[in-house]
Amino acid sequence: MTITTLNNYIDGGWVRSETTFKALNPADEKVIAEVPASTGTDVDAAVTAARRAFADWRHVNPTVRAPLPAHHRRHRQDPRTRTRRGDHDRDGQNHR
């Protein structure tokens, strides 16, 4: 099984964290992903980017913003996101 290394999504792009930790499947304790161990610097960068984006976003008409959550629901169907949601059975296989 290939182990996925996840990154932080900050300011419109994927950013590698300085350190990671192993996410384990609790049923068999096998590693299912390497997850960022985000630092204060990572969090500060994300908050700064979010504040900067919100300055414009808050002025976007709600009728324009409303359809955007549908995009995120579709994104959840992406096989790469399944590891993050933990959709694995005891045998480590993805069952969604």
mmCIF file of N, CA, C and O in Angstrom:
data_model
loop_
_atom_site.group_PDB
_atom_site.id
_atom_site.type_symbol
_atom_site.label_atom_id
_atom_site.label_comp_id
_atom_site.label_asym_id
_atom_site.label_seq_id
_atom_site.Cartn_x
_atom_site.Cartn_y
_atom_site.Cartn_z
ATOM 1 N N MET A 1 0.851 -1.180 0.000
ATOM 2 C CA MET A 1 0.000 0.000 0.000
ATOM 3 C C MET A 1 0.893 1.238 0.000
ATOM 4 O O MET A 1 1.839 1.339 0.769
ATOM 5 N N THR A 2 0.586 2.175 -0.862
ATOM 6 C CA THR A 2 1.318 3.431 -0.929
ATOM 7 C C THR A 2 0.847 4.360 0.177
ATOM 8 O O THR A 2 -0.345 4.513 0.400
ATOM 9 N N ILE A 3 1.799 4.954 0.860
ATOM 10 C CA ILE A 3 1.462 5.885 1.931
ATOM 11 C C ILE A 3 1.488 7.301 1.368
ATOM 12 O O ILE A 3 2.480 7.739 0.799
ATOM 13 N N THR A 4 0.380 8.004 1.517
ATOM 14 C CA THR A 4 0.234 9.366 1.028
ATOM 15 C C THR A 4 0.815 10.339 2.050
ATOM 16 O O THR A 4 0.574 10.204 3.241
ATOM 17 N N THR A 5 1.576 11.311 1.554
ATOM 18 C CA THR A 5 2.047 12.388 2.419
ATOM 19 C C THR A 5 1.181 13.609 2.139
ATOM 20 O O THR A 5 1.104 14.071 1.006
ATOM 21 N N LEU A 6 0.498 14.085 3.164
ATOM 22 C CA LEU A 6 -0.401 15.222 3.026
ATOM 23 C C LEU A 6 0.334 16.516 3.337
ATOM 24 O O LEU A 6 1.333 16.514 4.066
ATOM 25 N N ASN A 7 -0.150 17.605 2.777
ATOM 26 C CA ASN A 7 0.431 18.925 2.996
ATOM 27 C C ASN A 7 -0.653 19.890 3.454
ATOM 28 O O ASN A 7 -1.841 19.612 3.336
ATOM 29 N N ASN A 8 -0.227 21.028 3.946
ATOM 30 C CA ASN A 8 -1.154 22.097 4.319
ATOM 31 C C ASN A 8 -1.567 22.859 3.064
ATOM 32 O O ASN A 8 -0.751 23.049 2.158
ATOM 33 N N TYR A 9 -2.810 23.295 3.021
ATOM 34 C CA TYR A 9 -3.287 24.141 1.923
ATOM 35 C C TYR A 9 -3.335 25.565 2.456
ATOM 36 O O TYR A 9 -4.186 25.901 3.270
ATOM 37 N N ILE A 10 -2.382 26.377 2.011
ATOM 38 C CA ILE A 10 -2.249 27.741 2.510
ATOM 39 C C ILE A 10 -2.128 28.701 1.342
ATOM 40 O O ILE A 10 -1.294 28.499 0.453
ATOM 41 N N ASP A 11 -2.955 29.721 1.351
ATOM 42 C CA ASP A 11 -2.875 30.799 0.358
ATOM 43 C C ASP A 11 -2.951 30.294 -1.082
ATOM 44 O O ASP A 11 -2.217 30.710 -1.950
ATOM 45 N N GLY A 12 -3.853 29.331 -1.297
ATOM 46 C CA GLY A 12 -4.102 28.839 -2.654
ATOM 47 C C GLY A 12 -3.125 27.799 -3.155
ATOM 48 O O GLY A 12 -3.128 27.463 -4.336
ATOM 49 N N GLY A 13 -2.297 27.250 -2.282
ATOM 50 C CA GLY A 13 -1.348 26.239 -2.733
ATOM 51 C C GLY A 13 -0.992 25.260 -1.630
ATOM 52 O O GLY A 13 -1.192 25.512 -0.443
ATOM 53 N N TRP A 14 -0.468 24.108 -2.037
ATOM 54 C CA TRP A 14 -0.071 23.076 -1.090
ATOM 55 C C TRP A 14 1.326 23.394 -0.571
ATOM 56 O O TRP A 14 2.246 23.617 -1.344
ATOM 57 N N VAL A 15 1.452 23.405 0.752
ATOM 58 C CA VAL A 15 2.708 23.771 1.401
ATOM 59 C C VAL A 15 3.161 22.621 2.291
ATOM 60 O O VAL A 15 2.408 22.169 3.155
ATOM 61 N N ARG A 16 4.375 22.158 2.062
ATOM 62 C CA ARG A 16 4.926 21.072 2.872
ATOM 63 C C ARG A 16 5.289 21.592 4.259
ATOM 64 O O ARG A 16 5.894 22.641 4.404
ATOM 65 N N SER A 17 4.934 20.850 5.272
ATOM 66 C CA SER A 17 5.290 21.192 6.642
ATOM 67 C C SER A 17 6.706 20.696 6.926
ATOM 68 O O SER A 17 7.173 19.738 6.309
ATOM 69 N N GLU A 18 7.386 21.345 7.857
ATOM 70 C CA GLU A 18 8.749 20.935 8.202
ATOM 71 C C GLU A 18 8.787 19.517 8.760
ATOM 72 O O GLU A 18 9.735 18.780 8.535
ATOM 73 N N THR A 19 7.759 19.155 9.509
ATOM 74 C CA THR A 19 7.712 17.821 10.095
ATOM 75 C C THR A 19 6.329 17.202 9.878
ATOM 76 O O THR A 19 5.352 17.907 9.646
ATOM 77 N N THR A 20 6.295 15.879 9.940
ATOM 78 C CA THR A 20 5.036 15.152 9.779
ATOM 79 C C THR A 20 4.933 14.100 10.890
ATOM 80 O O THR A 20 5.898 13.832 11.605
ATOM 81 N N PHE A 21 3.741 13.534 10.995
ATOM 82 C CA PHE A 21 3.581 12.379 11.878
ATOM 83 C C PHE A 21 2.757 11.340 11.140
ATOM 84 O O PHE A 21 2.086 11.637 10.154
ATOM 85 N N LYS A 22 2.841 10.120 11.590
ATOM 86 C CA LYS A 22 2.142 9.021 10.939
ATOM 87 C C LYS A 22 0.709 8.924 11.461
ATOM 88 O O LYS A 22 0.493 8.890 12.668
ATOM 89 N N ALA A 23 -0.247 8.867 10.543
ATOM 90 C CA ALA A 23 -1.649 8.619 10.897
ATOM 91 C C ALA A 23 -1.869 7.114 10.778
ATOM 92 O O ALA A 23 -1.568 6.512 9.748
ATOM 93 N N LEU A 24 -2.370 6.521 11.848
ATOM 94 C CA LEU A 24 -2.543 5.074 11.889
ATOM 95 C C LEU A 24 -4.008 4.676 11.787
ATOM 96 O O LEU A 24 -4.882 5.349 12.311
ATOM 97 N N ASN A 25 -4.236 3.555 11.133
ATOM 98 C CA ASN A 25 -5.545 2.937 11.125
ATOM 99 C C ASN A 25 -5.707 2.284 12.501
ATOM 100 O O ASN A 25 -4.919 1.406 12.864
ATOM 101 N N PRO A 26 -6.690 2.691 13.308
ATOM 102 C CA PRO A 26 -6.803 2.145 14.665
ATOM 103 C C PRO A 26 -7.134 0.646 14.696
ATOM 104 O O PRO A 26 -6.873 -0.020 15.683
ATOM 105 N N ALA A 27 -7.673 0.119 13.613
ATOM 106 C CA ALA A 27 -8.043 -1.295 13.597
ATOM 107 C C ALA A 27 -6.822 -2.204 13.533
ATOM 108 O O ALA A 27 -6.796 -3.270 14.134
ATOM 109 N N ASP A 28 -5.791 -1.772 12.793
ATOM 110 C CA ASP A 28 -4.621 -2.644 12.638
ATOM 111 C C ASP A 28 -3.294 -1.925 12.884
ATOM 112 O O ASP A 28 -2.236 -2.522 12.760
ATOM 113 N N GLU A 29 -3.382 -0.645 13.202
ATOM 114 C CA GLU A 29 -2.224 0.189 13.492
ATOM 115 C C GLU A 29 -1.244 0.307 12.326
ATOM 116 O O GLU A 29 -0.075 0.624 12.511
ATOM 117 N N LYS A 30 -1.728 0.096 11.111
ATOM 118 C CA LYS A 30 -0.904 0.316 9.927
ATOM 119 C C LYS A 30 -0.947 1.794 9.575
ATOM 120 O O LYS A 30 -1.961 2.460 9.749
ATOM 121 N N VAL A 31 0.161 2.294 9.044
ATOM 122 C CA VAL A 31 0.242 3.698 8.638
ATOM 123 C C VAL A 31 -0.621 3.900 7.392
ATOM 124 O O VAL A 31 -0.496 3.164 6.416
ATOM 125 N N ILE A 32 -1.525 4.904 7.445
ATOM 126 C CA ILE A 32 -2.362 5.194 6.275
ATOM 127 C C ILE A 32 -1.980 6.514 5.618
ATOM 128 O O ILE A 32 -2.372 6.771 4.489
ATOM 129 N N ALA A 33 -1.205 7.365 6.325
ATOM 130 C CA ALA A 33 -0.781 8.640 5.730
ATOM 131 C C ALA A 33 0.288 9.280 6.614
ATOM 132 O O ALA A 33 0.388 8.978 7.803
ATOM 133 N N GLU A 34 1.057 10.153 5.991
ATOM 134 C CA GLU A 34 1.950 11.052 6.717
ATOM 135 C C GLU A 34 1.231 12.400 6.732
ATOM 136 O O GLU A 34 0.871 12.935 5.687
ATOM 137 N N VAL A 35 1.002 12.942 7.921
ATOM 138 C CA VAL A 35 0.192 14.141 8.104
ATOM 139 C C VAL A 35 1.073 15.286 8.596
ATOM 140 O O VAL A 35 1.960 15.069 9.417
ATOM 141 N N PRO A 36 0.836 16.517 8.108
ATOM 142 C CA PRO A 36 1.668 17.621 8.568
ATOM 143 C C PRO A 36 1.528 17.876 10.062
ATOM 144 O O PRO A 36 0.427 17.872 10.597
ATOM 145 N N ALA A 37 2.655 18.066 10.713
ATOM 146 C CA ALA A 37 2.673 18.497 12.109
ATOM 147 C C ALA A 37 2.885 20.007 12.055
ATOM 148 O O ALA A 37 3.990 20.509 12.229
ATOM 149 N N SER A 38 1.819 20.700 11.754
ATOM 150 C CA SER A 38 1.892 22.135 11.482
ATOM 151 C C SER A 38 2.469 22.902 12.660
ATOM 152 O O SER A 38 2.114 22.670 13.808
ATOM 153 N N THR A 39 3.339 23.825 12.327
ATOM 154 C CA THR A 39 3.988 24.657 13.341
ATOM 155 C C THR A 39 3.222 25.971 13.500
ATOM 156 O O THR A 39 2.315 26.269 12.723
ATOM 157 N N GLY A 40 3.618 26.749 14.464
ATOM 158 C CA GLY A 40 3.037 28.082 14.633
ATOM 159 C C GLY A 40 3.237 28.931 13.389
ATOM 160 O O GLY A 40 2.366 29.727 13.022
ATOM 161 N N THR A 41 4.369 28.757 12.726
ATOM 162 C CA THR A 41 4.640 29.494 11.488
ATOM 163 C C THR A 41 3.630 29.119 10.410
ATOM 164 O O THR A 41 3.132 29.984 9.687
ATOM 165 N N ASP A 42 3.318 27.812 10.297
ATOM 166 C CA ASP A 42 2.315 27.351 9.328
ATOM 167 C C ASP A 42 0.952 27.970 9.638
ATOM 168 O O ASP A 42 0.252 28.448 8.742
ATOM 169 N N VAL A 43 0.583 27.958 10.899
ATOM 170 C CA VAL A 43 -0.710 28.508 11.312
ATOM 171 C C VAL A 43 -0.758 30.008 11.055
ATOM 172 O O VAL A 43 -1.749 30.528 10.526
ATOM 173 N N ASP A 44 0.311 30.716 11.396
ATOM 174 C CA ASP A 44 0.361 32.160 11.141
ATOM 175 C C ASP A 44 0.208 32.465 9.654
ATOM 176 O O ASP A 44 -0.511 33.396 9.273
ATOM 177 N N ALA A 45 0.870 31.676 8.803
ATOM 178 C CA ALA A 45 0.764 31.886 7.349
ATOM 179 C C ALA A 45 -0.665 31.655 6.876
ATOM 180 O O ALA A 45 -1.192 32.411 6.051
ATOM 181 N N ALA A 46 -1.316 30.615 7.403
ATOM 182 C CA ALA A 46 -2.697 30.312 7.011
ATOM 183 C C ALA A 46 -3.653 31.412 7.467
ATOM 184 O O ALA A 46 -4.536 31.839 6.706
ATOM 185 N N VAL A 47 -3.493 31.884 8.692
ATOM 186 C CA VAL A 47 -4.370 32.934 9.219
ATOM 187 C C VAL A 47 -4.160 34.235 8.447
ATOM 188 O O VAL A 47 -5.129 34.920 8.084
ATOM 189 N N THR A 48 -2.916 34.568 8.154
ATOM 190 C CA THR A 48 -2.628 35.782 7.387
ATOM 191 C C THR A 48 -3.266 35.704 6.003
ATOM 192 O O THR A 48 -3.897 36.664 5.538
ATOM 193 N N ALA A 49 -3.131 34.564 5.345
ATOM 194 C CA ALA A 49 -3.731 34.387 4.017
ATOM 195 C C ALA A 49 -5.250 34.462 4.087
ATOM 196 O O ALA A 49 -5.896 35.068 3.225
ATOM 197 N N ALA A 50 -5.843 33.856 5.121
ATOM 198 C CA ALA A 50 -7.304 33.879 5.262
ATOM 199 C C ALA A 50 -7.811 35.300 5.497
ATOM 200 O O ALA A 50 -8.821 35.710 4.910
ATOM 201 N N ARG A 51 -7.120 36.032 6.319
ATOM 202 C CA ARG A 51 -7.532 37.425 6.560
ATOM 203 C C ARG A 51 -7.423 38.261 5.291
ATOM 204 O O ARG A 51 -8.301 39.068 4.992
ATOM 205 N N ARG A 52 -6.360 38.051 4.553
ATOM 206 C CA ARG A 52 -6.167 38.796 3.306
ATOM 207 C C ARG A 52 -7.275 38.442 2.302
ATOM 208 O O ARG A 52 -7.845 39.318 1.661
ATOM 209 N N ALA A 53 -7.603 37.160 2.201
ATOM 210 C CA ALA A 53 -8.651 36.725 1.262
ATOM 211 C C ALA A 53 -10.023 37.232 1.698
ATOM 212 O O ALA A 53 -10.846 37.613 0.860
ATOM 213 N N PHE A 54 -10.274 37.255 2.996
ATOM 214 C CA PHE A 54 -11.575 37.687 3.496
ATOM 215 C C PHE A 54 -11.853 39.151 3.179
ATOM 216 O O PHE A 54 -13.011 39.541 2.978
ATOM 217 N N ALA A 55 -10.814 39.962 3.096
ATOM 218 C CA ALA A 55 -11.001 41.382 2.788
ATOM 219 C C ALA A 55 -11.791 41.559 1.487
ATOM 220 O O ALA A 55 -12.646 42.443 1.385
ATOM 221 N N ASP A 56 -11.526 40.707 0.497
ATOM 222 C CA ASP A 56 -12.273 40.764 -0.768
ATOM 223 C C ASP A 56 -13.524 39.884 -0.717
ATOM 224 O O ASP A 56 -14.576 40.255 -1.223
ATOM 225 N N TRP A 57 -13.397 38.713 -0.130
ATOM 226 C CA TRP A 57 -14.486 37.720 -0.102
ATOM 227 C C TRP A 57 -15.750 38.267 0.547
ATOM 228 O O TRP A 57 -16.861 37.985 0.123
ATOM 229 N N ARG A 58 -15.602 39.057 1.580
ATOM 230 C CA ARG A 58 -16.782 39.557 2.292
ATOM 231 C C ARG A 58 -17.638 40.473 1.424
ATOM 232 O O ARG A 58 -18.795 40.690 1.717
ATOM 233 N N HIS A 59 -17.073 40.981 0.330
ATOM 234 C CA HIS A 59 -17.819 41.859 -0.577
ATOM 235 C C HIS A 59 -18.443 41.098 -1.759
ATOM 236 O O HIS A 59 -19.136 41.698 -2.563
ATOM 237 N N VAL A 60 -18.188 39.794 -1.858
ATOM 238 C CA VAL A 60 -18.749 38.993 -2.948
ATOM 239 C C VAL A 60 -20.224 38.741 -2.640
ATOM 240 O O VAL A 60 -20.588 38.345 -1.529
ATOM 241 N N ASN A 61 -21.060 38.959 -3.635
ATOM 242 C CA ASN A 61 -22.494 38.774 -3.489
ATOM 243 C C ASN A 61 -22.804 37.339 -3.041
ATOM 244 O O ASN A 61 -22.263 36.386 -3.597
ATOM 245 N N PRO A 62 -23.692 37.168 -2.054
ATOM 246 C CA PRO A 62 -24.034 35.822 -1.583
ATOM 247 C C PRO A 62 -24.551 34.893 -2.672
ATOM 248 O O PRO A 62 -24.364 33.686 -2.591
ATOM 249 N N THR A 63 -25.197 35.432 -3.700
ATOM 250 C CA THR A 63 -25.684 34.556 -4.775
ATOM 251 C C THR A 63 -24.515 33.977 -5.569
ATOM 252 O O THR A 63 -24.657 32.930 -6.190
ATOM 253 N N VAL A 64 -23.390 34.630 -5.548
ATOM 254 C CA VAL A 64 -22.183 34.105 -6.196
ATOM 255 C C VAL A 64 -21.499 33.095 -5.273
ATOM 256 O O VAL A 64 -21.005 32.060 -5.713
ATOM 257 N N ARG A 65 -21.486 33.376 -3.985
ATOM 258 C CA ARG A 65 -20.820 32.489 -3.028
ATOM 259 C C ARG A 65 -21.584 31.193 -2.791
ATOM 260 O O ARG A 65 -20.983 30.153 -2.542
ATOM 261 N N ALA A 66 -22.910 31.235 -2.859
ATOM 262 C CA ALA A 66 -23.751 30.090 -2.480
ATOM 263 C C ALA A 66 -23.418 28.796 -3.225
ATOM 264 O O ALA A 66 -23.390 27.734 -2.598
ATOM 265 N N PRO A 67 -23.160 28.802 -4.529
ATOM 266 C CA PRO A 67 -22.881 27.525 -5.218
ATOM 267 C C PRO A 67 -21.531 26.912 -4.848
ATOM 268 O O PRO A 67 -21.299 25.740 -5.098
ATOM 269 N N LEU A 68 -20.646 27.642 -4.239
ATOM 270 C CA LEU A 68 -19.312 27.129 -3.973
ATOM 271 C C LEU A 68 -19.256 25.924 -3.048
ATOM 272 O O LEU A 68 -18.437 25.037 -3.255
ATOM 273 N N PRO A 69 -20.112 25.799 -2.038
ATOM 274 C CA PRO A 69 -20.054 24.575 -1.218
ATOM 275 C C PRO A 69 -20.294 23.297 -2.022
ATOM 276 O O PRO A 69 -19.788 22.247 -1.660
ATOM 277 N N ALA A 70 -21.025 23.372 -3.116
ATOM 278 C CA ALA A 70 -21.236 22.192 -3.955
ATOM 279 C C ALA A 70 -19.906 21.692 -4.499
ATOM 280 O O ALA A 70 -19.681 20.483 -4.606
ATOM 281 N N HIS A 71 -19.019 22.609 -4.829
ATOM 282 C CA HIS A 71 -17.684 22.224 -5.297
ATOM 283 C C HIS A 71 -16.978 21.410 -4.209
ATOM 284 O O HIS A 71 -16.339 20.402 -4.478
ATOM 285 N N HIS A 72 -17.105 21.834 -2.974
ATOM 286 C CA HIS A 72 -16.440 21.135 -1.890
ATOM 287 C C HIS A 72 -17.046 19.757 -1.648
ATOM 288 O O HIS A 72 -16.325 18.819 -1.310
ATOM 289 N N ARG A 73 -18.348 19.621 -1.842
ATOM 290 C CA ARG A 73 -18.967 18.294 -1.717
ATOM 291 C C ARG A 73 -18.431 17.369 -2.793
ATOM 292 O O ARG A 73 -18.155 16.203 -2.539
ATOM 293 N N ARG A 74 -18.281 17.876 -4.015
ATOM 294 C CA ARG A 74 -17.721 17.055 -5.087
ATOM 295 C C ARG A 74 -16.278 16.692 -4.769
ATOM 296 O O ARG A 74 -15.837 15.589 -5.031
ATOM 297 N N HIS A 75 -15.529 17.624 -4.194
ATOM 298 C CA HIS A 75 -14.136 17.371 -3.862
ATOM 299 C C HIS A 75 -14.023 16.217 -2.866
ATOM 300 O O HIS A 75 -13.084 15.428 -2.931
ATOM 301 N N ARG A 76 -14.971 16.074 -1.980
ATOM 302 C CA ARG A 76 -14.935 14.995 -0.982
ATOM 303 C C ARG A 76 -15.010 13.631 -1.645
ATOM 304 O O ARG A 76 -14.637 12.633 -1.047
ATOM 305 N N GLN A 77 -15.489 13.568 -2.887
ATOM 306 C CA GLN A 77 -15.562 12.295 -3.593
ATOM 307 C C GLN A 77 -14.226 11.935 -4.231
ATOM 308 O O GLN A 77 -14.049 10.836 -4.717
ATOM 309 N N ASP A 78 -13.289 12.849 -4.223
ATOM 310 C CA ASP A 78 -11.963 12.621 -4.796
ATOM 311 C C ASP A 78 -11.274 11.523 -3.984
ATOM 312 O O ASP A 78 -11.203 11.606 -2.768
ATOM 313 N N PRO A 79 -10.746 10.476 -4.637
ATOM 314 C CA PRO A 79 -10.118 9.380 -3.892
ATOM 315 C C PRO A 79 -8.977 9.834 -2.989
ATOM 316 O O PRO A 79 -8.709 9.210 -1.981
ATOM 317 N N ARG A 80 -8.320 10.929 -3.339
ATOM 318 C CA ARG A 80 -7.208 11.398 -2.512
ATOM 319 C C ARG A 80 -7.693 11.915 -1.167
ATOM 320 O O ARG A 80 -6.934 11.968 -0.206
ATOM 321 N N THR A 81 -8.962 12.306 -1.056
ATOM 322 C CA THR A 81 -9.467 12.830 0.208
ATOM 323 C C THR A 81 -9.949 11.732 1.131
ATOM 324 O O THR A 81 -10.162 11.972 2.297
ATOM 325 N N ARG A 82 -10.116 10.534 0.628
ATOM 326 C CA ARG A 82 -10.660 9.453 1.446
ATOM 327 C C ARG A 82 -9.740 9.104 2.603
ATOM 328 O O ARG A 82 -10.205 8.780 3.678
ATOM 329 N N THR A 83 -8.452 9.145 2.406
ATOM 330 C CA THR A 83 -7.525 8.848 3.495
ATOM 331 C C THR A 83 -7.739 9.822 4.631
ATOM 332 O O THR A 83 -7.734 9.458 5.792
ATOM 333 N N ARG A 84 -7.972 11.079 4.316
ATOM 334 C CA ARG A 84 -8.166 12.095 5.336
ATOM 335 C C ARG A 84 -9.425 11.837 6.145
ATOM 336 O O ARG A 84 -9.493 12.162 7.305
ATOM 337 N N ARG A 85 -10.439 11.266 5.501
ATOM 338 C CA ARG A 85 -11.703 11.022 6.194
ATOM 339 C C ARG A 85 -11.698 9.683 6.902
ATOM 340 O O ARG A 85 -12.621 9.367 7.632
ATOM 341 N N GLY A 86 -10.700 8.843 6.658
ATOM 342 C CA GLY A 86 -10.616 7.574 7.354
ATOM 343 C C GLY A 86 -11.584 6.523 6.875
ATOM 344 O O GLY A 86 -12.043 5.702 7.656
ATOM 345 N N ASP A 87 -11.901 6.513 5.581
ATOM 346 C CA ASP A 87 -12.855 5.547 5.046
ATOM 347 C C ASP A 87 -12.164 4.225 4.725
ATOM 348 O O ASP A 87 -12.191 3.747 3.605
ATOM 349 N N HIS A 88 -11.536 3.625 5.704
ATOM 350 C CA HIS A 88 -10.834 2.367 5.515
ATOM 351 C C HIS A 88 -11.375 1.360 6.517
ATOM 352 O O HIS A 88 -11.668 1.674 7.649
ATOM 353 N N ASP A 89 -11.471 0.139 6.058
ATOM 354 C CA ASP A 89 -11.949 -0.932 6.914
ATOM 355 C C ASP A 89 -10.756 -1.588 7.605
ATOM 356 O O ASP A 89 -9.609 -1.201 7.401
ATOM 357 N N ARG A 90 -11.008 -2.619 8.381
ATOM 358 C CA ARG A 90 -9.929 -3.296 9.096
ATOM 359 C C ARG A 90 -8.867 -3.844 8.181
ATOM 360 O O ARG A 90 -7.712 -3.954 8.561
ATOM 361 N N ASP A 91 -9.244 -4.222 6.978
ATOM 362 C CA ASP A 91 -8.257 -4.790 6.058
ATOM 363 C C ASP A 91 -7.439 -3.700 5.353
ATOM 364 O O ASP A 91 -6.599 -3.999 4.518
ATOM 365 N N GLY A 92 -7.670 -2.417 5.700
ATOM 366 C CA GLY A 92 -6.917 -1.324 5.103
ATOM 367 C C GLY A 92 -7.381 -0.931 3.724
ATOM 368 O O GLY A 92 -6.808 -0.061 3.095
ATOM 369 N N GLN A 93 -8.428 -1.580 3.239
ATOM 370 C CA GLN A 93 -8.935 -1.273 1.905
ATOM 371 C C GLN A 93 -9.971 -0.175 1.973
ATOM 372 O O GLN A 93 -10.718 -0.072 2.948
ATOM 373 N N ASN A 94 -10.003 0.618 0.932
ATOM 374 C CA ASN A 94 -10.968 1.704 0.860
ATOM 375 C C ASN A 94 -12.304 1.107 0.422
ATOM 376 O O ASN A 94 -12.386 0.448 -0.598
ATOM 377 N N HIS A 95 -13.356 1.341 1.192
ATOM 378 C CA HIS A 95 -14.656 0.744 0.919
ATOM 379 C C HIS A 95 -15.742 1.734 0.569
ATOM 380 O O HIS A 95 -16.910 1.476 0.745
ATOM 381 N N ARG A 96 -15.376 2.893 0.085
ATOM 382 C CA ARG A 96 -16.385 3.861 -0.349
ATOM 383 C C ARG A 96 -16.449 3.902 -1.817
ATOM 384 O O ARG A 96 -15.571 3.713 -2.538
#
